[in-house]
PDB file of C-alpha atoms and ligand atoms in Angstrom:
ATOM      1  CA  MET A   8     152.118  46.613  60.181  1.00  0.00           C
ATOM      2  CA  ARG A   9     149.693  48.264  62.588  1.00  0.00           C
ATOM      3  CA  ILE A  10     149.529  46.550  65.951  1.00  0.00           C
ATOM      4  CA  ASP A  11     145.727  46.164  65.813  1.00  0.00           C
ATOM      5  CA  LYS A  12     145.927  44.468  62.409  1.00  0.00           C
ATOM      6  CA  LEU A  13     148.692  42.158  63.551  1.00  0.00           C
ATOM      7  CA  LEU A  14     146.813  41.079  66.662  1.00  0.00           C
ATOM      8  CA  ALA A  15     143.565  40.612  64.738  1.00  0.00           C
ATOM      9  CA  ASN A  16     145.433  38.548  62.138  1.00  0.00           C
ATOM     10  CA  MET A  17     146.901  36.410  64.869  1.00  0.00           C
ATOM     11  CA  GLY A  18     143.444  35.621  66.203  1.00  0.00           C
ATOM     12  CA  TYR A  19     143.275  37.926  69.230  1.00  0.00           C
ATOM     13  CA  GLY A  20     139.806  39.121  68.217  1.00  0.00           C
ATOM     14  CA  THR A  21     138.181  41.630  65.921  1.00  0.00           C
ATOM     15  CA  ARG A  22     139.830  45.011  65.447  1.00  0.00           C
ATOM     16  CA  LYS A  23     137.367  46.359  68.060  1.00  0.00           C
ATOM     17  CA  GLU A  24     138.199  43.650  70.564  1.00  0.00           C
ATOM     18  CA  VAL A  25     141.906  44.151  69.954  1.00  0.00           C
ATOM     19  CA  LYS A  26     141.507  47.880  70.593  1.00  0.00           C
ATOM     20  CA  ALA A  27     139.941  47.077  73.961  1.00  0.00           C
ATOM     21  CA  LEU A  28     142.793  44.697  74.714  1.00  0.00           C
ATOM     22  CA  LEU A  29     145.269  47.497  73.994  1.00  0.00           C
ATOM     23  CA  LYS A  30     143.293  50.085  75.985  1.00  0.00           C
ATOM     24  CA  GLY A  31     143.260  47.706  78.930  1.00  0.00           C
ATOM     25  CA  GLY A  32     147.063  47.776  79.025  1.00  0.00           C
ATOM     26  CA  ASN A  33     147.446  44.112  78.091  1.00  0.00           C
ATOM     27  CA  VAL A  34     149.859  44.605  75.219  1.00  0.00           C
ATOM     28  CA  ARG A  35     153.576  45.339  75.347  1.00  0.00           C
ATOM     29  CA  ILE A  36     155.949  46.079  72.501  1.00  0.00           C
ATOM     30  CA  ASN A  37     159.577  45.335  73.341  1.00  0.00           C
ATOM     31  CA  GLY A  38     158.608  45.334  77.002  1.00  0.00           C
ATOM     32  CA  GLN A  39     156.883  48.733  76.913  1.00  0.00           C
ATOM     33  CA  PRO A  40     153.111  48.933  77.478  1.00  0.00           C
ATOM     34  CA  GLU A  41     151.326  50.128  74.320  1.00  0.00           C
ATOM     35  CA  LYS A  42     147.771  51.405  74.257  1.00  0.00           C
ATOM     36  CA  SER A  43     147.489  52.853  70.766  1.00  0.00           C
ATOM     37  CA  ALA A  44     145.970  50.715  68.024  1.00  0.00           C
ATOM     38  CA  LYS A  45     147.704  52.822  65.395  1.00  0.00           C
ATOM     39  CA  VAL A  46     151.298  52.192  66.291  1.00  0.00           C
ATOM     40  CA  HIS A  47     153.316  50.176  63.749  1.00  0.00           C
ATOM     41  CA  VAL A  48     155.447  47.156  64.565  1.00  0.00           C
ATOM     42  CA  ASP A  49     158.193  45.496  62.587  1.00  0.00           C
ATOM     43  CA  THR A  50     157.243  41.805  62.646  1.00  0.00           C
ATOM     44  CA  GLU A  51     160.875  40.818  62.027  1.00  0.00           C
ATOM     45  CA  LYS A  52     162.355  42.763  64.928  1.00  0.00           C
ATOM     46  CA  ASP A  53     159.785  43.788  67.512  1.00  0.00           C
ATOM     47  CA  GLN A  54     158.695  41.554  70.330  1.00  0.00           C
ATOM     48  CA  VAL A  55     154.979  41.790  71.070  1.00  0.00           C
ATOM     49  CA  THR A  56     153.361  40.246  74.133  1.00  0.00           C
ATOM     50  CA  VAL A  57     149.713  39.961  75.121  1.00  0.00           C
ATOM     51  CA  MET A  58     149.182  39.409  78.832  1.00  0.00           C
ATOM     52  CA  GLY A  59     152.806  38.377  79.094  1.00  0.00           C
ATOM     53  CA  GLU A  60     152.622  35.813  76.308  1.00  0.00           C
ATOM     54  CA  GLU A  61     154.738  36.364  73.212  1.00  0.00           C
ATOM     55  CA  VAL A  62     152.851  36.737  69.938  1.00  0.00           C
ATOM     56  CA  GLU A  63     154.410  34.555  67.281  1.00  0.00           C
ATOM     57  CA  TYR A  64     153.761  36.365  64.072  1.00  0.00           C
ATOM     58  CA  ARG A  65     153.294  34.403  60.886  1.00  0.00           C
ATOM     59  CA  GLU A  66     152.039  35.522  57.556  1.00  0.00           C
ATOM     60  CA  TYR A  67     151.318  32.251  55.810  1.00  0.00           C
ATOM     61  CA  ILE A  68     149.531  29.057  56.591  1.00  0.00           C
ATOM     62  CA  TYR A  69     149.921  25.750  54.749  1.00  0.00           C
ATOM     63  CA  LEU A  70     147.430  22.969  55.409  1.00  0.00           C
ATOM     64  CA  MET A  71     146.863  19.481  54.059  1.00  0.00           C
ATOM     65  CA  MET A  72     143.251  18.268  54.188  1.00  0.00           C
ATOM     66  CA  ASN A  73     141.761  14.871  53.502  1.00  0.00           C
ATOM     67  CA  LYS A  74     138.785  16.294  51.658  1.00  0.00           C
ATOM     68  CA  PRO A  75     135.523  14.424  52.104  1.00  0.00           C
ATOM     69  CA  GLY A  76     133.183  13.879  49.150  1.00  0.00           C
ATOM     70  CA  ASP A  77     130.570  16.390  50.241  1.00  0.00           C
ATOM     71  CA  LEU A  78     132.454  19.681  50.394  1.00  0.00           C
ATOM     72  CA  ILE A  79     133.221  22.049  47.587  1.00  0.00           C
ATOM     73  CA  SER A  80     136.698  23.419  46.891  1.00  0.00           C
ATOM     74  CA  ALA A  81     135.941  27.116  47.258  1.00  0.00           C
ATOM     75  CA  THR A  82     136.210  29.768  49.925  1.00  0.00           C
ATOM     76  CA  GLU A  83     132.476  30.447  50.088  1.00  0.00           C
ATOM     77  CA  ASP A  84     129.297  29.241  48.495  1.00  0.00           C
ATOM     78  CA  ALA A  85     125.627  30.188  48.769  1.00  0.00           C
ATOM     79  CA  HIS A  86     124.373  26.588  48.932  1.00  0.00           C
ATOM     80  CA  ASP A  87     127.111  24.157  49.853  1.00  0.00           C
ATOM     81  CA  THR A  88     129.577  23.797  52.690  1.00  0.00           C
ATOM     82  CA  THR A  89     133.099  24.574  51.541  1.00  0.00           C
ATOM     83  CA  VAL A  90     136.454  23.188  52.616  1.00  0.00           C
ATOM     84  CA  ILE A  91     137.147  26.567  54.220  1.00  0.00           C
ATOM     85  CA  ASP A  92     133.918  26.534  56.245  1.00  0.00           C
ATOM     86  CA  ILE A  93     135.132  23.561  58.282  1.00  0.00           C
ATOM     87  CA  LEU A  94     138.483  25.120  59.311  1.00  0.00           C
ATOM     88  CA  GLN A  95     139.045  26.115  62.932  1.00  0.00           C
ATOM     89  CA  PRO A  96     138.633  29.841  63.713  1.00  0.00           C
ATOM     90  CA  GLU A  97     142.369  30.215  64.407  1.00  0.00           C
ATOM     91  CA  ASP A  98     143.078  29.080  60.823  1.00  0.00           C
ATOM     92  CA  HIS A  99     140.305  31.217  59.309  1.00  0.00           C
ATOM     93  CA  VAL A 100     142.051  34.427  60.343  1.00  0.00           C
ATOM     94  CA  PHE A 101     144.688  33.809  57.652  1.00  0.00           C
ATOM     95  CA  ASP A 102     142.082  34.003  54.862  1.00  0.00           C
ATOM     96  CA  PRO A 103     143.151  30.718  53.319  1.00  0.00           C
ATOM     97  CA  PHE A 104     141.884  29.235  50.059  1.00  0.00           C
ATOM     98  CA  PRO A 105     142.156  25.832  48.396  1.00  0.00           C
ATOM     99  CA  VAL A 106     145.009  25.246  45.938  1.00  0.00           C
ATOM    100  CA  GLY A 107     143.264  24.214  42.734  1.00  0.00           C
ATOM    101  CA  ARG A 108     140.023  22.303  42.822  1.00  0.00           C
ATOM    102  CA  LEU A 109     138.723  18.875  43.527  1.00  0.00           C
ATOM    103  CA  ASP A 110     135.174  18.073  42.443  1.00  0.00           C
ATOM    104  CA  LYS A 111     132.606  18.004  45.217  1.00  0.00           C
ATOM    105  CA  ASP A 112     132.463  14.193  45.142  1.00  0.00           C
ATOM    106  CA  THR A 113     136.258  13.749  44.954  1.00  0.00           C
ATOM    107  CA  GLU A 114     138.058  12.875  48.175  1.00  0.00           C
ATOM    108  CA  GLY A 115     141.638  13.156  49.258  1.00  0.00           C
ATOM    109  CA  LEU A 116     144.640  15.441  49.263  1.00  0.00           C
ATOM    110  CA  LEU A 117     143.806  19.114  49.118  1.00  0.00           C
ATOM    111  CA  LEU A 118     146.280  21.843  49.980  1.00  0.00           C
ATOM    112  CA  ILE A 119     144.943  24.995  51.582  1.00  0.00           C
ATOM    113  CA  THR A 120     147.033  28.132  51.967  1.00  0.00           C
ATOM    114  CA  ASN A 121     147.008  31.908  51.821  1.00  0.00           C
ATOM    115  CA  ASP A 122     150.281  31.959  49.879  1.00  0.00           C
ATOM    116  CA  GLY A 123     149.261  33.183  46.433  1.00  0.00           C
ATOM    117  CA  VAL A 124     152.698  32.608  44.948  1.00  0.00           C
ATOM    118  CA  LEU A 125     152.839  28.938  45.927  1.00  0.00           C
ATOM    119  CA  ASN A 126     149.266  28.500  44.740  1.00  0.00           C
ATOM    120  CA  HIS A 127     150.137  29.948  41.358  1.00  0.00           C
ATOM    121  CA  ARG A 128     153.229  27.811  41.001  1.00  0.00           C
ATOM    122  CA  LEU A 129     151.493  24.594  42.028  1.00  0.00           C
ATOM    123  CA  THR A 130     148.631  25.090  39.626  1.00  0.00           C
ATOM    124  CA  SER A 131     150.742  26.294  36.704  1.00  0.00           C
ATOM    125  CA  PRO A 132     150.828  23.637  33.949  1.00  0.00           C
ATOM    126  CA  LYS A 133     154.355  24.847  33.122  1.00  0.00           C
ATOM    127  CA  LYS A 134     155.642  23.367  36.366  1.00  0.00           C
ATOM    128  CA  ASN A 135     154.529  19.849  35.394  1.00  0.00           C
ATOM    129  CA  VAL A 136     153.746  18.876  38.957  1.00  0.00           C
ATOM    130  CA  GLY A 137     152.180  15.412  38.870  1.00  0.00           C
ATOM    131  CA  LYS A 138     148.905  14.832  40.655  1.00  0.00           C
ATOM    132  CA  THR A 139     148.141  11.198  41.379  1.00  0.00           C
ATOM    133  CA  TYR A 140     144.635   9.853  41.778  1.00  0.00           C
ATOM    134  CA  TYR A 141     143.288   6.529  42.929  1.00  0.00           C
ATOM    135  CA  ALA A 142     140.049   5.676  41.145  1.00  0.00           C
ATOM    136  CA  GLU A 143     137.481   2.944  40.861  1.00  0.00           C
ATOM    137  CA  ILE A 144     136.231   2.523  37.345  1.00  0.00           C
ATOM    138  CA  ASP A 145     133.054   0.978  36.051  1.00  0.00           C
ATOM    139  CA  GLY A 146     134.505  -1.168  33.271  1.00  0.00           C
ATOM    140  CA  ARG A 147     137.575  -3.204  32.449  1.00  0.00           C
ATOM    141  CA  VAL A 148     140.677  -1.015  32.200  1.00  0.00           C
ATOM    142  CA  THR A 149     143.044  -2.506  29.639  1.00  0.00           C
ATOM    143  CA  GLU A 150     146.661  -2.194  28.507  1.00  0.00           C
ATOM    144  CA  GLU A 151     145.297  -0.346  25.498  1.00  0.00           C
ATOM    145  CA  ASP A 152     143.918   2.323  27.847  1.00  0.00           C
ATOM    146  CA  VAL A 153     147.367   2.530  29.458  1.00  0.00           C
ATOM    147  CA  SER A 154     148.937   3.167  26.021  1.00  0.00           C
ATOM    148  CA  GLN A 155     146.267   5.675  25.025  1.00  0.00           C
ATOM    149  CA  PHE A 156     146.677   7.627  28.264  1.00  0.00           C
ATOM    150  CA  ALA A 157     150.462   7.596  27.750  1.00  0.00           C
ATOM    151  CA  GLU A 158     149.931   9.324  24.407  1.00  0.00           C
ATOM    152  CA  GLY A 159     147.228  11.661  25.663  1.00  0.00           C
ATOM    153  CA  VAL A 160     143.518  11.277  25.016  1.00  0.00           C
ATOM    154  CA  THR A 161     141.098  13.613  23.296  1.00  0.00           C
ATOM    155  CA  LEU A 162     138.431  14.998  25.620  1.00  0.00           C
ATOM    156  CA  ASP A 163     134.810  15.785  24.703  1.00  0.00           C
ATOM    157  CA  ASP A 164     135.723  19.390  23.800  1.00  0.00           C
ATOM    158  CA  GLY A 165     138.470  18.281  21.383  1.00  0.00           C
ATOM    159  CA  TYR A 166     141.343  19.057  23.760  1.00  0.00           C
ATOM    160  CA  LYS A 167     144.171  16.509  23.649  1.00  0.00           C
ATOM    161  CA  THR A 168     145.569  15.940  27.113  1.00  0.00           C
ATOM    162  CA  LYS A 169     149.225  15.695  27.994  1.00  0.00           C
ATOM    163  CA  PRO A 170     150.407  12.143  28.667  1.00  0.00           C
ATOM    164  CA  GLY A 171     148.971  10.493  31.755  1.00  0.00           C
ATOM    165  CA  HIS A 172     150.678   7.647  33.619  1.00  0.00           C
ATOM    166  CA  LEU A 173     148.044   4.977  34.187  1.00  0.00           C
ATOM    167  CA  VAL A 174     148.705   2.024  36.476  1.00  0.00           C
ATOM    168  CA  VAL A 175     146.091  -0.738  36.598  1.00  0.00           C
ATOM    169  CA  LEU A 176     145.829  -2.100  40.134  1.00  0.00           C
ATOM    170  CA  SER A 177     143.048  -4.541  39.308  1.00  0.00           C
ATOM    171  CA  SER A 178     141.012  -5.112  36.190  1.00  0.00           C
ATOM    172  CA  GLY A 179     137.530  -6.610  35.974  1.00  0.00           C
ATOM    173  CA  GLU A 180     133.955  -5.417  35.557  1.00  0.00           C
ATOM    174  CA  GLN A 181     135.062  -2.827  38.077  1.00  0.00           C
ATOM    175  CA  SER A 182     138.700  -1.801  37.956  1.00  0.00           C
ATOM    176  CA  GLU A 183     141.039  -0.004  40.321  1.00  0.00           C
ATOM    177  CA  ILE A 184     143.687   2.296  38.960  1.00  0.00           C
ATOM    178  CA  GLU A 185     146.181   5.027  39.782  1.00  0.00           C
ATOM    179  CA  LEU A 186     146.566   7.857  37.328  1.00  0.00           C
ATOM    180  CA  THR A 187     149.154  10.636  37.391  1.00  0.00           C
ATOM    181  CA  ILE A 188     148.498  13.752  35.333  1.00  0.00           C
ATOM    182  CA  THR A 189     150.258  17.099  35.178  1.00  0.00           C
ATOM    183  CA  GLU A 190     147.290  19.221  34.169  1.00  0.00           C
ATOM    184  CA  GLY A 191     144.113  20.214  35.937  1.00  0.00           C
ATOM    185  CA  LYS A 192     141.422  20.601  33.323  1.00  0.00           C
ATOM    186  CA  PHE A 193     137.826  20.634  34.559  1.00  0.00           C
ATOM    187  CA  HIS A 194     136.815  17.058  35.590  1.00  0.00           C
ATOM    188  CA  GLN A 195     139.960  15.862  33.849  1.00  0.00           C
ATOM    189  CA  VAL A 196     140.254  12.342  35.245  1.00  0.00           C
ATOM    190  CA  LYS A 197     136.561  11.623  34.748  1.00  0.00           C
ATOM    191  CA  ARG A 198     136.683  12.973  31.214  1.00  0.00           C
ATOM    192  CA  MET A 199     139.826  11.018  30.342  1.00  0.00           C
ATOM    193  CA  PHE A 200     138.018   7.810  31.230  1.00  0.00           C
ATOM    194  CA  GLU A 201     134.919   8.923  29.354  1.00  0.00           C
ATOM    195  CA  ALA A 202     137.194   9.337  26.335  1.00  0.00           C
ATOM    196  CA  VAL A 203     137.858   5.576  26.515  1.00  0.00           C
ATOM    197  CA  ASP A 204     134.184   4.754  27.252  1.00  0.00           C
ATOM    198  CA  LYS A 205     134.532   4.145  30.962  1.00  0.00           C
ATOM    199  CA  LYS A 206     133.108   5.773  34.037  1.00  0.00           C
ATOM    200  CA  VAL A 207     134.873   6.874  37.215  1.00  0.00           C
ATOM    201  CA  VAL A 208     132.706   5.826  40.152  1.00  0.00           C
ATOM    202  CA  TYR A 209     135.086   6.843  42.956  1.00  0.00           C
ATOM    203  CA  LEU A 210     137.946   9.330  42.872  1.00  0.00           C
ATOM    204  CA  LYS A 211     140.530  10.226  45.470  1.00  0.00           C
ATOM    205  CA  ARG A 212     143.689  12.312  45.081  1.00  0.00           C
ATOM    206  CA  ILE A 213     146.492  10.563  46.900  1.00  0.00           C
ATOM    207  CA  ARG A 214     149.628  12.510  45.938  1.00  0.00           C
ATOM    208  CA  ILE A 215     150.909  15.837  44.619  1.00  0.00           C
ATOM    209  CA  GLY A 216     154.432  15.421  43.223  1.00  0.00           C
ATOM    210  CA  GLU A 217     155.905  13.185  45.920  1.00  0.00           C
ATOM    211  CA  LEU A 218     153.806  14.640  48.690  1.00  0.00           C
ATOM    212  CA  ASP A 219     151.524  11.875  49.919  1.00  0.00           C
ATOM    213  CA  LEU A 220     148.169  12.305  51.573  1.00  0.00           C
ATOM    214  CA  ASP A 221     148.700  11.599  55.264  1.00  0.00           C
ATOM    215  CA  GLU A 222     146.693   8.413  55.734  1.00  0.00           C
ATOM    216  CA  GLU A 223     146.309   9.252  59.421  1.00  0.00           C
ATOM    217  CA  LEU A 224     143.933  12.039  58.445  1.00  0.00           C
ATOM    218  CA  GLU A 225     140.303  10.962  58.523  1.00  0.00           C
ATOM    219  CA  LEU A 226     137.986  12.473  55.933  1.00  0.00           C
ATOM    220  CA  GLY A 227     137.429  16.120  56.868  1.00  0.00           C
ATOM    221  CA  GLU A 228     140.563  16.303  59.030  1.00  0.00           C
ATOM    222  CA  TYR A 229     143.541  18.470  58.251  1.00  0.00           C
ATOM    223  CA  ARG A 230     146.938  19.389  59.604  1.00  0.00           C
ATOM    224  CA  GLU A 231     149.725  21.846  58.893  1.00  0.00           C
ATOM    225  CA  LEU A 232     152.380  20.785  56.434  1.00  0.00           C
ATOM    226  CA  THR A 233     155.654  19.844  58.087  1.00  0.00           C
ATOM    227  CA  ASP A 234     158.688  22.033  57.318  1.00  0.00           C
ATOM    228  CA  GLU A 235     160.059  19.239  55.139  1.00  0.00           C
ATOM    229  CA  GLU A 236     156.853  18.943  53.127  1.00  0.00           C
ATOM    230  CA  LEU A 237     156.725  22.681  52.614  1.00  0.00           C
ATOM    231  CA  GLN A 238     160.388  22.864  51.565  1.00  0.00           C
ATOM    232  CA  TYR A 239     159.699  20.078  49.083  1.00  0.00           C
ATOM    233  CA  LEU A 240     156.789  21.965  47.498  1.00  0.00           C
ATOM    234  CA  MET A 241     158.849  25.154  47.334  1.00  0.00           C
ATOM    235  CA  LYS A 242     161.699  23.253  45.699  1.00  0.00           C
ATOM    236  CA  ILE A 243     159.660  21.553  42.985  1.00  0.00           C
ATOM    237  CA  THR A 244     157.859  24.758  42.043  1.00  0.00           C
ATOM    238  CA  LYS A 245     160.889  27.059  42.227  1.00  0.00           C
ATOM    239  CA  LEU A 246     161.119  29.635  39.481  1.00  0.00           C
ATOM    240  CA  ASP A 247     163.858  28.761  37.010  1.00  0.00           C
TER     241      ASP A 247
HETATM  242  N1  LIG B 309     139.753  15.041  37.890  1.00  0.00           N
HETATM  243  C1  LIG B 309     138.417  14.954  38.081  1.00  0.00           C
HETATM  244  O1  LIG B 309     137.682  14.495  37.230  1.00  0.00           O
HETATM  245  N2  LIG B 309     137.933  15.405  39.245  1.00  0.00           N
HETATM  246  C2  LIG B 309     138.697  15.900  40.230  1.00  0.00           C
HETATM  247  O2  LIG B 309     138.185  16.273  41.293  1.00  0.00           O
HETATM  248  C3  LIG B 309     140.084  15.970  40.012  1.00  0.00           C
HETATM  249  C4  LIG B 309     140.587  15.544  38.824  1.00  0.00           C
END
């Protein structure tokens, strides 16, 4: 990779600013001063320093966000603030995007990465990765709903969902539930409840597979996945 691209990717400025950095003699490759922006480096082998500080090259970024209910799950939007808009500049340089979608008013666990392969694997229905939601429902959720969800329910467009695992946490005029589904159809949780004549009034994703939302994260906060969490996601989505 060209040295100017690498340094720009790592957040050392625009290509123009990086060029100036190089011209100013601030960059060394394997100890040797380098002024050309065009020279190529091998990110596996070459040691690059800027003003004496080693540049740690990384290609991918993996973030977990506690999405608030006023951001949209997209990289950019003409009207609304997106989950990417609120990232720090040093994370922006990786060109990350959200893995799958949560509705604007849905809160909770959202993964953000620039790893297209992991994104594809996590969102593929073939992988059967469970996504667990906590929801508050207007209406009394019954054991009959639990059985219907276990069989799959028919949505407004005639599509029959795969089985969903519904756990009733409390049942009354308003109910609290947890639902695990392995698909990601548009507004799926809301539409599954509509199929049994009930309305979701609050929705939060709390888990993907066995990866829990870090409850330490306030709404709108995010952190990098730990190595263990990342290994787990790689393992459950591994190609057979
Ligand atoms: N199901 C929904 O209805 N909305 C979401 O944001 C996620 C799942």
